[in-house]
């Protein structure tokens, strides 16, 4: 069994998203994020898009 398959149900507890990570991503948004769309390509558990939900018109 693959490592991530074994820990998948605990992933968010082991690697919680924090405000520093969200702030880091926001610092790279050119001129803010209003009127912008985010595409989540499903490479994680969705924590980052959830953390940035209020900053985007569409995710």
Short mmCIF file of N, CA and C in Angstrom, two decimals:
data_model
loop_
_atom_site.label_atom_id
_atom_site.label_comp_id
_atom_site.label_asym_id
_atom_site.label_seq_id
_atom_site.Cartn_x
_atom_site.Cartn_y
_atom_site.Cartn_z
N UNK A 1 0.85 -1.19 0.00
CA UNK A 1 0.00 0.00 0.00
C UNK A 1 0.89 1.24 0.00
N UNK A 2 0.54 2.18 -0.80
CA UNK A 2 1.23 3.45 -0.94
C UNK A 2 1.14 4.26 0.36
N UNK A 3 2.21 5.00 0.69
CA UNK A 3 2.26 5.82 1.91
C UNK A 3 1.06 6.74 2.02
N UNK A 4 0.76 7.49 0.96
CA UNK A 4 -0.34 8.45 1.02
C UNK A 4 -1.70 7.76 1.10
N UNK A 5 -1.82 6.58 0.57
CA UNK A 5 -3.07 5.83 0.72
C UNK A 5 -3.31 5.48 2.18
N UNK A 6 -2.24 5.16 2.88
CA UNK A 6 -2.37 4.79 4.30
C UNK A 6 -2.71 5.99 5.18
N UNK A 7 -2.19 7.17 4.85
CA UNK A 7 -2.43 8.32 5.72
C UNK A 7 -3.52 9.26 5.21
N UNK A 8 -4.14 8.94 4.10
CA UNK A 8 -5.07 9.88 3.46
C UNK A 8 -6.17 10.38 4.39
N UNK A 9 -6.75 9.51 5.19
CA UNK A 9 -7.84 9.97 6.05
C UNK A 9 -7.36 10.85 7.20
N UNK A 10 -6.06 10.87 7.45
CA UNK A 10 -5.48 11.69 8.52
C UNK A 10 -4.66 12.86 7.98
N UNK A 11 -4.58 13.00 6.67
CA UNK A 11 -3.68 13.97 6.04
C UNK A 11 -3.87 15.39 6.58
N UNK A 12 -5.10 15.86 6.67
CA UNK A 12 -5.35 17.23 7.13
C UNK A 12 -4.97 17.43 8.60
N UNK A 13 -5.02 16.37 9.38
CA UNK A 13 -4.60 16.46 10.78
C UNK A 13 -3.08 16.48 10.89
N UNK A 14 -2.41 15.72 10.03
CA UNK A 14 -0.95 15.64 10.05
C UNK A 14 -0.33 16.90 9.45
N UNK A 15 -0.90 17.38 8.35
CA UNK A 15 -0.38 18.55 7.63
C UNK A 15 -1.45 19.63 7.52
N UNK A 16 -1.83 20.25 8.63
CA UNK A 16 -2.91 21.24 8.57
C UNK A 16 -2.48 22.50 7.81
N UNK A 17 -3.42 23.06 7.09
CA UNK A 17 -3.19 24.33 6.41
C UNK A 17 -3.19 25.43 7.47
N UNK A 18 -2.27 26.37 7.35
CA UNK A 18 -2.24 27.45 8.33
C UNK A 18 -2.28 28.81 7.64
N UNK A 19 -2.47 29.84 8.44
CA UNK A 19 -2.61 31.19 7.90
C UNK A 19 -1.36 31.66 7.17
N UNK A 20 -0.19 31.18 7.58
CA UNK A 20 1.05 31.55 6.91
C UNK A 20 1.07 31.06 5.47
N UNK A 21 0.59 29.84 5.24
CA UNK A 21 0.53 29.30 3.89
C UNK A 21 -0.43 30.10 3.02
N UNK A 22 -1.57 30.44 3.57
CA UNK A 22 -2.55 31.23 2.82
C UNK A 22 -1.99 32.61 2.51
N UNK A 23 -1.34 33.23 3.48
CA UNK A 23 -0.72 34.55 3.26
C UNK A 23 0.36 34.49 2.19
N UNK A 24 1.12 33.41 2.17
CA UNK A 24 2.17 33.23 1.18
C UNK A 24 1.58 33.22 -0.23
N UNK A 25 0.52 32.47 -0.42
CA UNK A 25 -0.13 32.39 -1.73
C UNK A 25 -0.71 33.76 -2.10
N UNK A 26 -1.37 34.40 -1.15
CA UNK A 26 -1.94 35.73 -1.42
C UNK A 26 -0.88 36.74 -1.84
N UNK A 27 0.34 36.61 -1.31
CA UNK A 27 1.40 37.56 -1.66
C UNK A 27 1.81 37.45 -3.12
N UNK A 28 1.48 36.35 -3.78
CA UNK A 28 1.81 36.16 -5.19
C UNK A 28 0.66 36.50 -6.13
N UNK A 29 -0.47 36.86 -5.56
CA UNK A 29 -1.61 37.25 -6.39
C UNK A 29 -1.38 38.67 -6.86
N UNK A 30 -1.27 38.84 -8.14
CA UNK A 30 -0.94 40.13 -8.74
C UNK A 30 -2.09 41.11 -8.58
N UNK A 31 -1.93 42.06 -7.67
CA UNK A 31 -2.95 43.10 -7.50
C UNK A 31 -4.22 42.62 -6.84
N UNK A 32 -4.14 41.57 -6.07
CA UNK A 32 -5.32 41.05 -5.41
C UNK A 32 -5.95 39.93 -6.22
N UNK A 33 -7.02 39.42 -5.72
CA UNK A 33 -7.62 38.27 -6.37
C UNK A 33 -9.06 38.50 -6.79
N UNK A 34 -9.61 39.68 -6.56
CA UNK A 34 -10.99 39.93 -6.98
C UNK A 34 -11.12 39.84 -8.50
N UNK A 35 -12.25 39.38 -8.95
CA UNK A 35 -12.53 39.16 -10.37
C UNK A 35 -11.62 38.09 -10.97
N UNK A 36 -11.15 37.21 -10.13
CA UNK A 36 -10.28 36.13 -10.61
C UNK A 36 -10.91 34.78 -10.30
N UNK A 37 -10.46 33.79 -11.04
CA UNK A 37 -10.93 32.43 -10.86
C UNK A 37 -9.75 31.55 -10.47
N UNK A 38 -10.02 30.54 -9.67
CA UNK A 38 -9.00 29.58 -9.28
C UNK A 38 -9.43 28.21 -9.78
N UNK A 39 -8.49 27.48 -10.33
CA UNK A 39 -8.74 26.11 -10.76
C UNK A 39 -8.02 25.18 -9.79
N UNK A 40 -8.78 24.37 -9.09
CA UNK A 40 -8.22 23.35 -8.20
C UNK A 40 -8.12 22.07 -9.01
N UNK A 41 -6.91 21.60 -9.25
CA UNK A 41 -6.73 20.42 -10.10
C UNK A 41 -6.69 19.12 -9.30
N UNK A 42 -7.04 19.20 -8.02
CA UNK A 42 -7.22 18.00 -7.23
C UNK A 42 -5.96 17.28 -6.81
N UNK A 43 -4.90 18.02 -6.55
CA UNK A 43 -3.64 17.40 -6.12
C UNK A 43 -3.51 17.35 -4.61
N UNK A 44 -4.56 17.62 -3.90
CA UNK A 44 -4.51 17.62 -2.44
C UNK A 44 -5.89 17.42 -1.88
N UNK A 45 -6.09 17.88 -0.67
CA UNK A 45 -7.37 17.67 0.00
C UNK A 45 -8.32 18.85 -0.12
N UNK A 46 -7.90 19.90 -0.82
CA UNK A 46 -8.77 21.05 -1.02
C UNK A 46 -8.65 22.13 0.03
N UNK A 47 -7.71 22.00 0.93
CA UNK A 47 -7.56 22.98 2.01
C UNK A 47 -7.21 24.37 1.53
N UNK A 48 -6.32 24.47 0.56
CA UNK A 48 -5.91 25.80 0.08
C UNK A 48 -7.06 26.53 -0.60
N UNK A 49 -7.79 25.91 -1.52
CA UNK A 49 -8.93 26.62 -2.10
C UNK A 49 -9.97 27.02 -1.05
N UNK A 50 -10.16 26.18 -0.05
CA UNK A 50 -11.09 26.53 1.02
C UNK A 50 -10.58 27.76 1.77
N UNK A 51 -9.27 27.79 2.03
CA UNK A 51 -8.67 28.93 2.72
C UNK A 51 -8.72 30.22 1.93
N UNK A 52 -8.77 30.11 0.61
CA UNK A 52 -8.79 31.29 -0.26
C UNK A 52 -10.18 31.58 -0.84
N UNK A 53 -11.17 30.85 -0.39
CA UNK A 53 -12.52 30.93 -0.94
C UNK A 53 -13.05 32.36 -1.03
N UNK A 54 -12.89 33.13 0.03
CA UNK A 54 -13.44 34.49 0.05
C UNK A 54 -12.69 35.46 -0.86
N UNK A 55 -11.51 35.06 -1.35
CA UNK A 55 -10.70 35.93 -2.19
C UNK A 55 -10.99 35.81 -3.68
N UNK A 56 -11.77 34.82 -4.06
CA UNK A 56 -12.01 34.55 -5.47
C UNK A 56 -13.49 34.60 -5.78
N UNK A 57 -13.80 34.97 -7.00
CA UNK A 57 -15.19 34.96 -7.45
C UNK A 57 -15.65 33.55 -7.78
N UNK A 58 -14.71 32.73 -8.23
CA UNK A 58 -15.06 31.38 -8.66
C UNK A 58 -13.88 30.44 -8.43
N UNK A 59 -14.17 29.28 -7.86
CA UNK A 59 -13.13 28.25 -7.68
C UNK A 59 -13.64 26.98 -8.33
#
